[in-house]
């Protein structure tokens, strides 16, 4: 069943609309997608923001981390998503290595992503350390979504996917970083796996919308990885994940039914033949 939207809500989602949603306390629903078919379905179901996440490295490519996916590969995923999307705001993750080494390299890569995909924004992980890259990208007219807390591109430094900013010093730094991103001109901020109270405080202090994943109910919106919330990956069950379907079982049953129909020649039938 797709969500019924009124005419104002039916408009293409823009940076202006996201700000308006925060002001009007209307929650923002964000979800990942990496291909045309899934993007068509999630857009029609009323999702506000589609994130072409670098989680594509895990869920589409089978890598252990988000680090291996390249800019060229992200562009292929993003082009397919943009082709499918009528209403949602499409954000593309800048992958590891595409923005950290040199701010000019970063702005060139952001421009390449925007030019070749037709997406609405890019997302980068981090704050002060990538400040010059953020400034150049935003000055080029590209909307940027920030990402703080558990930033998976730094997994080798963190050493685990545990909750971030539980200690006071890290929490205080995270608050400073969030303000830095707003002052630099980011249009929204993803907060991943941090205590709910901290995410609520940041949300109340910022004018830009916050989107949480494992950050409690106090953020302006929520994001989940599509394959995880559809129950396609039975091995990944963190506490924050609500599973809305069990597609691993449904797909497994459908495909094994098909295999047995082929083996016992009950597919195709005369009606399914020319
Ligand atoms: O890549 C991704 O899917 C993300 C979300 C988890 C926020 O960055």
PDB file of C-alpha atoms and ligand atoms in Angstrom:
ATOM      1  CA  UNK A   1       0.000   0.000   0.000  1.00  0.00           C
ATOM      2  CA  UNK A   2       1.536   3.343  -0.963  1.00  0.00           C
ATOM      3  CA  UNK A   3       1.131   6.374   1.293  1.00  0.00           C
ATOM      4  CA  UNK A   4      -1.462   8.969   0.151  1.00  0.00           C
ATOM      5  CA  UNK A   5       0.109  12.436  -0.045  1.00  0.00           C
ATOM      6  CA  UNK A   6      -1.711  15.775  -0.289  1.00  0.00           C
ATOM      7  CA  UNK A   7      -0.782  18.158  -3.127  1.00  0.00           C
ATOM      8  CA  UNK A   8       1.803  20.161  -1.135  1.00  0.00           C
ATOM      9  CA  UNK A   9       3.446  16.934  -0.040  1.00  0.00           C
ATOM     10  CA  UNK A  10       3.322  15.643  -3.619  1.00  0.00           C
ATOM     11  CA  UNK A  11       5.797  18.268  -4.854  1.00  0.00           C
ATOM     12  CA  UNK A  12       9.383  17.278  -5.609  1.00  0.00           C
ATOM     13  CA  UNK A  13      11.317  17.448  -2.325  1.00  0.00           C
ATOM     14  CA  UNK A  14      13.984  20.173  -2.327  1.00  0.00           C
ATOM     15  CA  UNK A  15      16.360  21.682   0.264  1.00  0.00           C
ATOM     16  CA  UNK A  16      13.684  24.348   0.849  1.00  0.00           C
ATOM     17  CA  UNK A  17      11.035  21.695   1.529  1.00  0.00           C
ATOM     18  CA  UNK A  18      13.330  19.828   3.954  1.00  0.00           C
ATOM     19  CA  UNK A  19      13.855  23.047   5.938  1.00  0.00           C
ATOM     20  CA  UNK A  20      10.112  23.679   5.893  1.00  0.00           C
ATOM     21  CA  UNK A  21       9.501  20.121   7.171  1.00  0.00           C
ATOM     22  CA  UNK A  22      11.802  20.799  10.129  1.00  0.00           C
ATOM     23  CA  UNK A  23      10.067  24.119  10.865  1.00  0.00           C
ATOM     24  CA  UNK A  24       6.649  22.452  10.695  1.00  0.00           C
ATOM     25  CA  UNK A  25       7.845  19.492  12.800  1.00  0.00           C
ATOM     26  CA  UNK A  26       6.975  17.100   9.975  1.00  0.00           C
ATOM     27  CA  UNK A  27       9.194  14.027  10.221  1.00  0.00           C
ATOM     28  CA  UNK A  28      11.464  13.202   7.258  1.00  0.00           C
ATOM     29  CA  UNK A  29      11.524   9.597   6.015  1.00  0.00           C
ATOM     30  CA  UNK A  30      14.800   8.690   4.319  1.00  0.00           C
ATOM     31  CA  UNK A  31      15.802   5.283   2.975  1.00  0.00           C
ATOM     32  CA  UNK A  32      18.645   3.951   0.857  1.00  0.00           C
ATOM     33  CA  UNK A  33      18.333   2.645  -2.696  1.00  0.00           C
ATOM     34  CA  UNK A  34      20.936   1.721  -5.269  1.00  0.00           C
ATOM     35  CA  UNK A  35      18.950   0.593  -8.332  1.00  0.00           C
ATOM     36  CA  UNK A  36      16.061   1.610 -10.612  1.00  0.00           C
ATOM     37  CA  UNK A  37      13.490  -0.985  -9.502  1.00  0.00           C
ATOM     38  CA  UNK A  38      13.823  -0.405  -5.755  1.00  0.00           C
ATOM     39  CA  UNK A  39      14.022   3.381  -6.199  1.00  0.00           C
ATOM     40  CA  UNK A  40      10.761   3.323  -8.209  1.00  0.00           C
ATOM     41  CA  UNK A  41       9.046   1.439  -5.354  1.00  0.00           C
ATOM     42  CA  UNK A  42      10.358   3.563  -2.472  1.00  0.00           C
ATOM     43  CA  UNK A  43       9.660   6.839  -4.303  1.00  0.00           C
ATOM     44  CA  UNK A  44       6.064   5.769  -5.024  1.00  0.00           C
ATOM     45  CA  UNK A  45       5.670   4.702  -1.369  1.00  0.00           C
ATOM     46  CA  UNK A  46       6.221   8.293  -0.260  1.00  0.00           C
ATOM     47  CA  UNK A  47       9.792   8.354   1.016  1.00  0.00           C
ATOM     48  CA  UNK A  48      11.063  11.979   1.261  1.00  0.00           C
ATOM     49  CA  UNK A  49      14.778  11.385   0.721  1.00  0.00           C
ATOM     50  CA  UNK A  50      16.534   8.544  -1.089  1.00  0.00           C
ATOM     51  CA  UNK A  51      20.141   8.031  -0.059  1.00  0.00           C
ATOM     52  CA  UNK A  52      22.388   6.328  -2.591  1.00  0.00           C
ATOM     53  CA  UNK A  53      24.568   5.284   0.328  1.00  0.00           C
ATOM     54  CA  UNK A  54      28.094   3.966   0.208  1.00  0.00           C
ATOM     55  CA  UNK A  55      26.474   1.068   2.117  1.00  0.00           C
ATOM     56  CA  UNK A  56      26.190  -0.122  -1.521  1.00  0.00           C
ATOM     57  CA  UNK A  57      29.689  -1.429  -0.848  1.00  0.00           C
ATOM     58  CA  UNK A  58      28.198  -3.844   1.714  1.00  0.00           C
ATOM     59  CA  UNK A  59      24.730  -4.641   0.409  1.00  0.00           C
ATOM     60  CA  UNK A  60      25.324  -4.516  -3.353  1.00  0.00           C
ATOM     61  CA  UNK A  61      28.964  -5.616  -3.546  1.00  0.00           C
ATOM     62  CA  UNK A  62      29.387  -7.895  -0.514  1.00  0.00           C
ATOM     63  CA  UNK A  63      32.345  -5.994   0.966  1.00  0.00           C
ATOM     64  CA  UNK A  64      32.916  -6.001   4.749  1.00  0.00           C
ATOM     65  CA  UNK A  65      33.171  -2.177   4.915  1.00  0.00           C
ATOM     66  CA  UNK A  66      32.084   0.871   2.921  1.00  0.00           C
ATOM     67  CA  UNK A  67      35.687   1.655   1.965  1.00  0.00           C
ATOM     68  CA  UNK A  68      36.092  -0.196  -1.366  1.00  0.00           C
ATOM     69  CA  UNK A  69      33.234   1.370  -3.389  1.00  0.00           C
ATOM     70  CA  UNK A  70      34.470   3.915  -5.974  1.00  0.00           C
ATOM     71  CA  UNK A  71      33.108   7.209  -7.330  1.00  0.00           C
ATOM     72  CA  UNK A  72      32.491   5.569 -10.727  1.00  0.00           C
ATOM     73  CA  UNK A  73      30.477   2.767  -9.084  1.00  0.00           C
ATOM     74  CA  UNK A  74      28.473   5.252  -6.965  1.00  0.00           C
ATOM     75  CA  UNK A  75      27.667   7.147 -10.179  1.00  0.00           C
ATOM     76  CA  UNK A  76      26.248   3.984 -11.801  1.00  0.00           C
ATOM     77  CA  UNK A  77      24.008   3.322  -8.760  1.00  0.00           C
ATOM     78  CA  UNK A  78      22.947   6.979  -8.495  1.00  0.00           C
ATOM     79  CA  UNK A  79      22.059   7.335 -12.204  1.00  0.00           C
ATOM     80  CA  UNK A  80      19.677   4.372 -11.924  1.00  0.00           C
ATOM     81  CA  UNK A  81      18.064   5.820  -8.784  1.00  0.00           C
ATOM     82  CA  UNK A  82      17.645   9.313 -10.265  1.00  0.00           C
ATOM     83  CA  UNK A  83      16.030   7.838 -13.421  1.00  0.00           C
ATOM     84  CA  UNK A  84      13.411   6.174 -11.186  1.00  0.00           C
ATOM     85  CA  UNK A  85      12.686   9.065  -8.840  1.00  0.00           C
ATOM     86  CA  UNK A  86       9.848  11.548  -9.334  1.00  0.00           C
ATOM     87  CA  UNK A  87       9.385  13.069  -5.877  1.00  0.00           C
ATOM     88  CA  UNK A  88      12.129  12.213  -3.387  1.00  0.00           C
ATOM     89  CA  UNK A  89      15.263  14.301  -2.807  1.00  0.00           C
ATOM     90  CA  UNK A  90      18.201  12.148  -3.955  1.00  0.00           C
ATOM     91  CA  UNK A  91      21.456  12.289  -1.960  1.00  0.00           C
ATOM     92  CA  UNK A  92      24.619  10.499  -3.122  1.00  0.00           C
ATOM     93  CA  UNK A  93      27.380   9.475  -0.723  1.00  0.00           C
ATOM     94  CA  UNK A  94      30.849  10.630  -1.705  1.00  0.00           C
ATOM     95  CA  UNK A  95      32.860   7.430  -1.221  1.00  0.00           C
ATOM     96  CA  UNK A  96      36.007   6.995   0.874  1.00  0.00           C
ATOM     97  CA  UNK A  97      39.005   8.580  -0.863  1.00  0.00           C
ATOM     98  CA  UNK A  98      36.958  10.910  -3.051  1.00  0.00           C
ATOM     99  CA  UNK A  99      37.122  13.982  -0.769  1.00  0.00           C
ATOM    100  CA  UNK A 100      39.596  13.555   2.116  1.00  0.00           C
ATOM    101  CA  UNK A 101      42.978  14.017   0.424  1.00  0.00           C
ATOM    102  CA  UNK A 102      42.576  17.366  -1.330  1.00  0.00           C
ATOM    103  CA  UNK A 103      39.723  19.930  -1.314  1.00  0.00           C
ATOM    104  CA  UNK A 104      40.028  20.576  -5.090  1.00  0.00           C
ATOM    105  CA  UNK A 105      39.873  16.842  -5.781  1.00  0.00           C
ATOM    106  CA  UNK A 106      36.772  16.796  -3.535  1.00  0.00           C
ATOM    107  CA  UNK A 107      34.958  19.570  -5.393  1.00  0.00           C
ATOM    108  CA  UNK A 108      35.862  17.982  -8.775  1.00  0.00           C
ATOM    109  CA  UNK A 109      34.386  14.676  -7.605  1.00  0.00           C
ATOM    110  CA  UNK A 110      31.249  16.333  -6.205  1.00  0.00           C
ATOM    111  CA  UNK A 111      30.724  18.187  -9.511  1.00  0.00           C
ATOM    112  CA  UNK A 112      31.259  14.925 -11.454  1.00  0.00           C
ATOM    113  CA  UNK A 113      28.655  13.137  -9.282  1.00  0.00           C
ATOM    114  CA  UNK A 114      26.094  15.965  -9.695  1.00  0.00           C
ATOM    115  CA  UNK A 115      26.735  16.369 -13.456  1.00  0.00           C
ATOM    116  CA  UNK A 116      26.645  12.681 -14.371  1.00  0.00           C
ATOM    117  CA  UNK A 117      23.795  11.539 -12.089  1.00  0.00           C
ATOM    118  CA  UNK A 118      21.363  14.440 -11.818  1.00  0.00           C
ATOM    119  CA  UNK A 119      21.167  13.909  -8.032  1.00  0.00           C
ATOM    120  CA  UNK A 120      20.072  16.678  -5.651  1.00  0.00           C
ATOM    121  CA  UNK A 121      22.918  16.592  -3.092  1.00  0.00           C
ATOM    122  CA  UNK A 122      26.030  14.793  -1.905  1.00  0.00           C
ATOM    123  CA  UNK A 123      26.831  13.474   1.593  1.00  0.00           C
ATOM    124  CA  UNK A 124      30.252  13.556   3.255  1.00  0.00           C
ATOM    125  CA  UNK A 125      31.389  12.149   6.609  1.00  0.00           C
ATOM    126  CA  UNK A 126      33.252  14.413   9.034  1.00  0.00           C
ATOM    127  CA  UNK A 127      33.579  18.073  10.035  1.00  0.00           C
ATOM    128  CA  UNK A 128      36.607  20.390  10.544  1.00  0.00           C
ATOM    129  CA  UNK A 129      39.113  18.030   8.908  1.00  0.00           C
ATOM    130  CA  UNK A 130      37.187  18.276   5.631  1.00  0.00           C
ATOM    131  CA  UNK A 131      36.094  21.904   6.173  1.00  0.00           C
ATOM    132  CA  UNK A 132      37.784  23.327   3.072  1.00  0.00           C
ATOM    133  CA  UNK A 133      36.304  20.586   0.870  1.00  0.00           C
ATOM    134  CA  UNK A 134      32.844  21.299   2.295  1.00  0.00           C
ATOM    135  CA  UNK A 135      33.238  25.052   1.680  1.00  0.00           C
ATOM    136  CA  UNK A 136      34.348  24.566  -1.933  1.00  0.00           C
ATOM    137  CA  UNK A 137      31.553  22.099  -2.716  1.00  0.00           C
ATOM    138  CA  UNK A 138      28.895  24.337  -1.153  1.00  0.00           C
ATOM    139  CA  UNK A 139      30.344  27.415  -2.904  1.00  0.00           C
ATOM    140  CA  UNK A 140      29.985  25.512  -6.192  1.00  0.00           C
ATOM    141  CA  UNK A 141      26.227  25.444  -5.502  1.00  0.00           C
ATOM    142  CA  UNK A 142      25.995  21.810  -4.455  1.00  0.00           C
ATOM    143  CA  UNK A 143      23.790  20.976  -1.455  1.00  0.00           C
ATOM    144  CA  UNK A 144      25.717  18.945   1.112  1.00  0.00           C
ATOM    145  CA  UNK A 145      24.373  16.586   3.785  1.00  0.00           C
ATOM    146  CA  UNK A 146      26.778  16.073   6.703  1.00  0.00           C
ATOM    147  CA  UNK A 147      27.260  12.807   8.606  1.00  0.00           C
ATOM    148  CA  UNK A 148      28.509  12.559  12.214  1.00  0.00           C
ATOM    149  CA  UNK A 149      28.645   9.973  14.996  1.00  0.00           C
ATOM    150  CA  UNK A 150      29.430   6.482  13.730  1.00  0.00           C
ATOM    151  CA  UNK A 151      30.933   7.419  10.382  1.00  0.00           C
ATOM    152  CA  UNK A 152      31.571   4.030   8.748  1.00  0.00           C
ATOM    153  CA  UNK A 153      34.390   5.310   6.497  1.00  0.00           C
ATOM    154  CA  UNK A 154      36.441   5.675   9.745  1.00  0.00           C
ATOM    155  CA  UNK A 155      35.756   2.123  10.931  1.00  0.00           C
ATOM    156  CA  UNK A 156      39.447   1.218  10.946  1.00  0.00           C
ATOM    157  CA  UNK A 157      40.126   4.096  13.333  1.00  0.00           C
ATOM    158  CA  UNK A 158      37.090   3.325  15.550  1.00  0.00           C
ATOM    159  CA  UNK A 159      37.804  -0.433  15.651  1.00  0.00           C
ATOM    160  CA  UNK A 160      34.111  -1.325  16.088  1.00  0.00           C
ATOM    161  CA  UNK A 161      30.601  -0.372  14.968  1.00  0.00           C
ATOM    162  CA  UNK A 162      29.647   0.453  18.594  1.00  0.00           C
ATOM    163  CA  UNK A 163      27.693   3.520  19.739  1.00  0.00           C
ATOM    164  CA  UNK A 164      29.721   6.787  19.480  1.00  0.00           C
ATOM    165  CA  UNK A 165      29.843   9.819  21.790  1.00  0.00           C
ATOM    166  CA  UNK A 166      28.862   8.031  24.989  1.00  0.00           C
ATOM    167  CA  UNK A 167      31.703   9.863  26.767  1.00  0.00           C
ATOM    168  CA  UNK A 168      31.338  13.559  27.576  1.00  0.00           C
ATOM    169  CA  UNK A 169      34.396  14.708  25.599  1.00  0.00           C
ATOM    170  CA  UNK A 170      33.298  13.005  22.378  1.00  0.00           C
ATOM    171  CA  UNK A 171      29.715  14.241  22.872  1.00  0.00           C
ATOM    172  CA  UNK A 172      30.950  17.845  23.349  1.00  0.00           C
ATOM    173  CA  UNK A 173      33.068  17.563  20.172  1.00  0.00           C
ATOM    174  CA  UNK A 174      30.102  16.154  18.262  1.00  0.00           C
ATOM    175  CA  UNK A 175      27.944  19.142  19.279  1.00  0.00           C
ATOM    176  CA  UNK A 176      30.701  21.512  18.063  1.00  0.00           C
ATOM    177  CA  UNK A 177      31.008  19.555  14.808  1.00  0.00           C
ATOM    178  CA  UNK A 178      27.240  19.726  14.223  1.00  0.00           C
ATOM    179  CA  UNK A 179      27.287  23.528  14.623  1.00  0.00           C
ATOM    180  CA  UNK A 180      30.343  23.723  12.350  1.00  0.00           C
ATOM    181  CA  UNK A 181      28.491  21.816   9.614  1.00  0.00           C
ATOM    182  CA  UNK A 182      25.445  24.077   9.905  1.00  0.00           C
ATOM    183  CA  UNK A 183      27.636  27.223   9.824  1.00  0.00           C
ATOM    184  CA  UNK A 184      29.541  25.866   6.806  1.00  0.00           C
ATOM    185  CA  UNK A 185      26.249  25.580   4.925  1.00  0.00           C
ATOM    186  CA  UNK A 186      25.182  21.925   5.057  1.00  0.00           C
ATOM    187  CA  UNK A 187      21.483  21.475   4.259  1.00  0.00           C
ATOM    188  CA  UNK A 188      20.919  18.489   6.581  1.00  0.00           C
ATOM    189  CA  UNK A 189      22.847  16.242   8.934  1.00  0.00           C
ATOM    190  CA  UNK A 190      22.821  12.456   9.419  1.00  0.00           C
ATOM    191  CA  UNK A 191      23.498  11.366  13.026  1.00  0.00           C
ATOM    192  CA  UNK A 192      24.456   7.703  13.233  1.00  0.00           C
ATOM    193  CA  UNK A 193      24.494   5.507  16.364  1.00  0.00           C
ATOM    194  CA  UNK A 194      24.746   8.110  19.130  1.00  0.00           C
ATOM    195  CA  UNK A 195      22.774   8.377  22.402  1.00  0.00           C
ATOM    196  CA  UNK A 196      19.177   9.553  21.884  1.00  0.00           C
ATOM    197  CA  UNK A 197      19.534  12.458  24.354  1.00  0.00           C
ATOM    198  CA  UNK A 198      22.545  13.845  22.487  1.00  0.00           C
ATOM    199  CA  UNK A 199      20.770  13.578  19.100  1.00  0.00           C
ATOM    200  CA  UNK A 200      17.710  15.354  20.551  1.00  0.00           C
ATOM    201  CA  UNK A 201      19.892  18.166  21.938  1.00  0.00           C
ATOM    202  CA  UNK A 202      21.676  18.659  18.587  1.00  0.00           C
ATOM    203  CA  UNK A 203      18.330  18.628  16.762  1.00  0.00           C
ATOM    204  CA  UNK A 204      16.957  21.365  19.030  1.00  0.00           C
ATOM    205  CA  UNK A 205      20.089  23.526  18.638  1.00  0.00           C
ATOM    206  CA  UNK A 206      20.302  23.340  14.822  1.00  0.00           C
ATOM    207  CA  UNK A 207      18.139  25.021  12.194  1.00  0.00           C
ATOM    208  CA  UNK A 208      18.951  22.369   9.577  1.00  0.00           C
ATOM    209  CA  UNK A 209      17.138  18.997   9.716  1.00  0.00           C
ATOM    210  CA  UNK A 210      18.804  16.047  11.427  1.00  0.00           C
ATOM    211  CA  UNK A 211      18.199  12.493  10.211  1.00  0.00           C
ATOM    212  CA  UNK A 212      18.975   9.714  12.662  1.00  0.00           C
ATOM    213  CA  UNK A 213      19.943   6.075  12.389  1.00  0.00           C
ATOM    214  CA  UNK A 214      20.306   4.471  15.799  1.00  0.00           C
ATOM    215  CA  UNK A 215      19.946   7.978  17.308  1.00  0.00           C
ATOM    216  CA  UNK A 216      16.484   7.749  18.910  1.00  0.00           C
ATOM    217  CA  UNK A 217      13.177   9.436  18.115  1.00  0.00           C
ATOM    218  CA  UNK A 218      14.224  13.049  18.751  1.00  0.00           C
ATOM    219  CA  UNK A 219      15.778  13.730  15.333  1.00  0.00           C
ATOM    220  CA  UNK A 220      13.870  15.446  12.500  1.00  0.00           C
ATOM    221  CA  UNK A 221      13.837  12.257  10.464  1.00  0.00           C
ATOM    222  CA  UNK A 222      14.983   8.642  10.263  1.00  0.00           C
ATOM    223  CA  UNK A 223      17.037   6.667   7.764  1.00  0.00           C
ATOM    224  CA  UNK A 224      17.413   2.915   7.327  1.00  0.00           C
ATOM    225  CA  UNK A 225      19.222   0.754   4.793  1.00  0.00           C
ATOM    226  CA  UNK A 226      16.495  -0.674   2.521  1.00  0.00           C
ATOM    227  CA  UNK A 227      17.756  -4.265   2.416  1.00  0.00           C
ATOM    228  CA  UNK A 228      18.026  -4.317   6.238  1.00  0.00           C
ATOM    229  CA  UNK A 229      14.525  -2.988   6.940  1.00  0.00           C
ATOM    230  CA  UNK A 230      13.062  -5.378   4.347  1.00  0.00           C
ATOM    231  CA  UNK A 231      14.679  -8.317   6.149  1.00  0.00           C
ATOM    232  CA  UNK A 232      16.828  -9.352   3.183  1.00  0.00           C
ATOM    233  CA  UNK A 233      19.913  -9.775   5.357  1.00  0.00           C
ATOM    234  CA  UNK A 234      19.233 -12.254   8.162  1.00  0.00           C
ATOM    235  CA  UNK A 235      22.688 -11.818   9.729  1.00  0.00           C
ATOM    236  CA  UNK A 236      22.451  -8.056  10.461  1.00  0.00           C
ATOM    237  CA  UNK A 237      20.167  -7.292  13.429  1.00  0.00           C
ATOM    238  CA  UNK A 238      21.372  -4.264  15.416  1.00  0.00           C
ATOM    239  CA  UNK A 239      19.069  -2.940  18.190  1.00  0.00           C
ATOM    240  CA  UNK A 240      18.062   0.156  16.172  1.00  0.00           C
ATOM    241  CA  UNK A 241      16.842  -1.843  13.168  1.00  0.00           C
ATOM    242  CA  UNK A 242      13.109  -2.415  12.804  1.00  0.00           C
ATOM    243  CA  UNK A 243      12.475  -5.150  10.241  1.00  0.00           C
ATOM    244  CA  UNK A 244       9.282  -4.352   8.267  1.00  0.00           C
ATOM    245  CA  UNK A 245       9.263  -7.538   6.169  1.00  0.00           C
ATOM    246  CA  UNK A 246      11.004 -10.865   5.892  1.00  0.00           C
ATOM    247  CA  UNK A 247      11.988 -10.805   2.242  1.00  0.00           C
ATOM    248  CA  UNK A 248      14.846 -13.270   2.778  1.00  0.00           C
ATOM    249  CA  UNK A 249      12.208 -15.915   3.525  1.00  0.00           C
ATOM    250  CA  UNK A 250       9.738 -14.718   0.848  1.00  0.00           C
ATOM    251  CA  UNK A 251      12.388 -14.592  -1.885  1.00  0.00           C
ATOM    252  CA  UNK A 252      13.858 -17.935  -0.779  1.00  0.00           C
ATOM    253  CA  UNK A 253      10.406 -19.589  -0.898  1.00  0.00           C
ATOM    254  CA  UNK A 254       9.498 -18.060  -4.275  1.00  0.00           C
ATOM    255  CA  UNK A 255      12.790 -19.046  -5.897  1.00  0.00           C
ATOM    256  CA  UNK A 256      12.800 -22.606  -4.505  1.00  0.00           C
ATOM    257  CA  UNK A 257       9.180 -22.970  -5.739  1.00  0.00           C
ATOM    258  CA  UNK A 258      10.346 -21.841  -9.208  1.00  0.00           C
ATOM    259  CA  UNK A 259      13.309 -24.261  -9.126  1.00  0.00           C
ATOM    260  CA  UNK A 260      11.054 -27.202  -8.302  1.00  0.00           C
ATOM    261  CA  UNK A 261       8.527 -26.143 -11.003  1.00  0.00           C
ATOM    262  CA  UNK A 262      11.350 -26.102 -13.587  1.00  0.00           C
ATOM    263  CA  UNK A 263      12.712 -29.481 -12.427  1.00  0.00           C
ATOM    264  CA  UNK A 264       9.321 -31.215 -12.505  1.00  0.00           C
ATOM    265  CA  UNK A 265       8.289 -29.444 -15.742  1.00  0.00           C
ATOM    266  CA  UNK A 266       5.214 -27.795 -14.207  1.00  0.00           C
ATOM    267  CA  UNK A 267       6.604 -24.479 -15.494  1.00  0.00           C
ATOM    268  CA  UNK A 268       5.946 -23.332 -18.154  1.00  0.00           C
ATOM    269  CA  UNK A 269       2.364 -24.531 -18.678  1.00  0.00           C
ATOM    270  CA  UNK A 270       0.555 -24.567 -22.039  1.00  0.00           C
ATOM    271  CA  UNK A 271      -0.937 -21.123 -21.118  1.00  0.00           C
ATOM    272  CA  UNK A 272       2.543 -19.768 -20.513  1.00  0.00           C
ATOM    273  CA  UNK A 273       3.789 -21.018 -23.903  1.00  0.00           C
ATOM    274  CA  UNK A 274       3.434 -19.592 -27.480  1.00  0.00           C
TER     275      UNK A 274
HETATM  276  O1  LIG B   1      25.652   4.540   3.402  1.00  0.00           O
HETATM  277  C1  LIG B   1      24.621   4.571   4.086  1.00  0.00           C
HETATM  278  O2  LIG B   1      23.681   3.787   3.901  1.00  0.00           O
HETATM  279  C2  LIG B   1      24.537   5.570   5.136  1.00  0.00           C
HETATM  280  C3  LIG B   1      23.387   5.469   6.087  1.00  0.00           C
HETATM  281  C4  LIG B   1      23.590   4.341   7.017  1.00  0.00           C
HETATM  282  C5  LIG B   1      23.152   6.740   6.792  1.00  0.00           C
HETATM  283  O3  LIG B   1      25.360   6.424   5.218  1.00  0.00           O
END
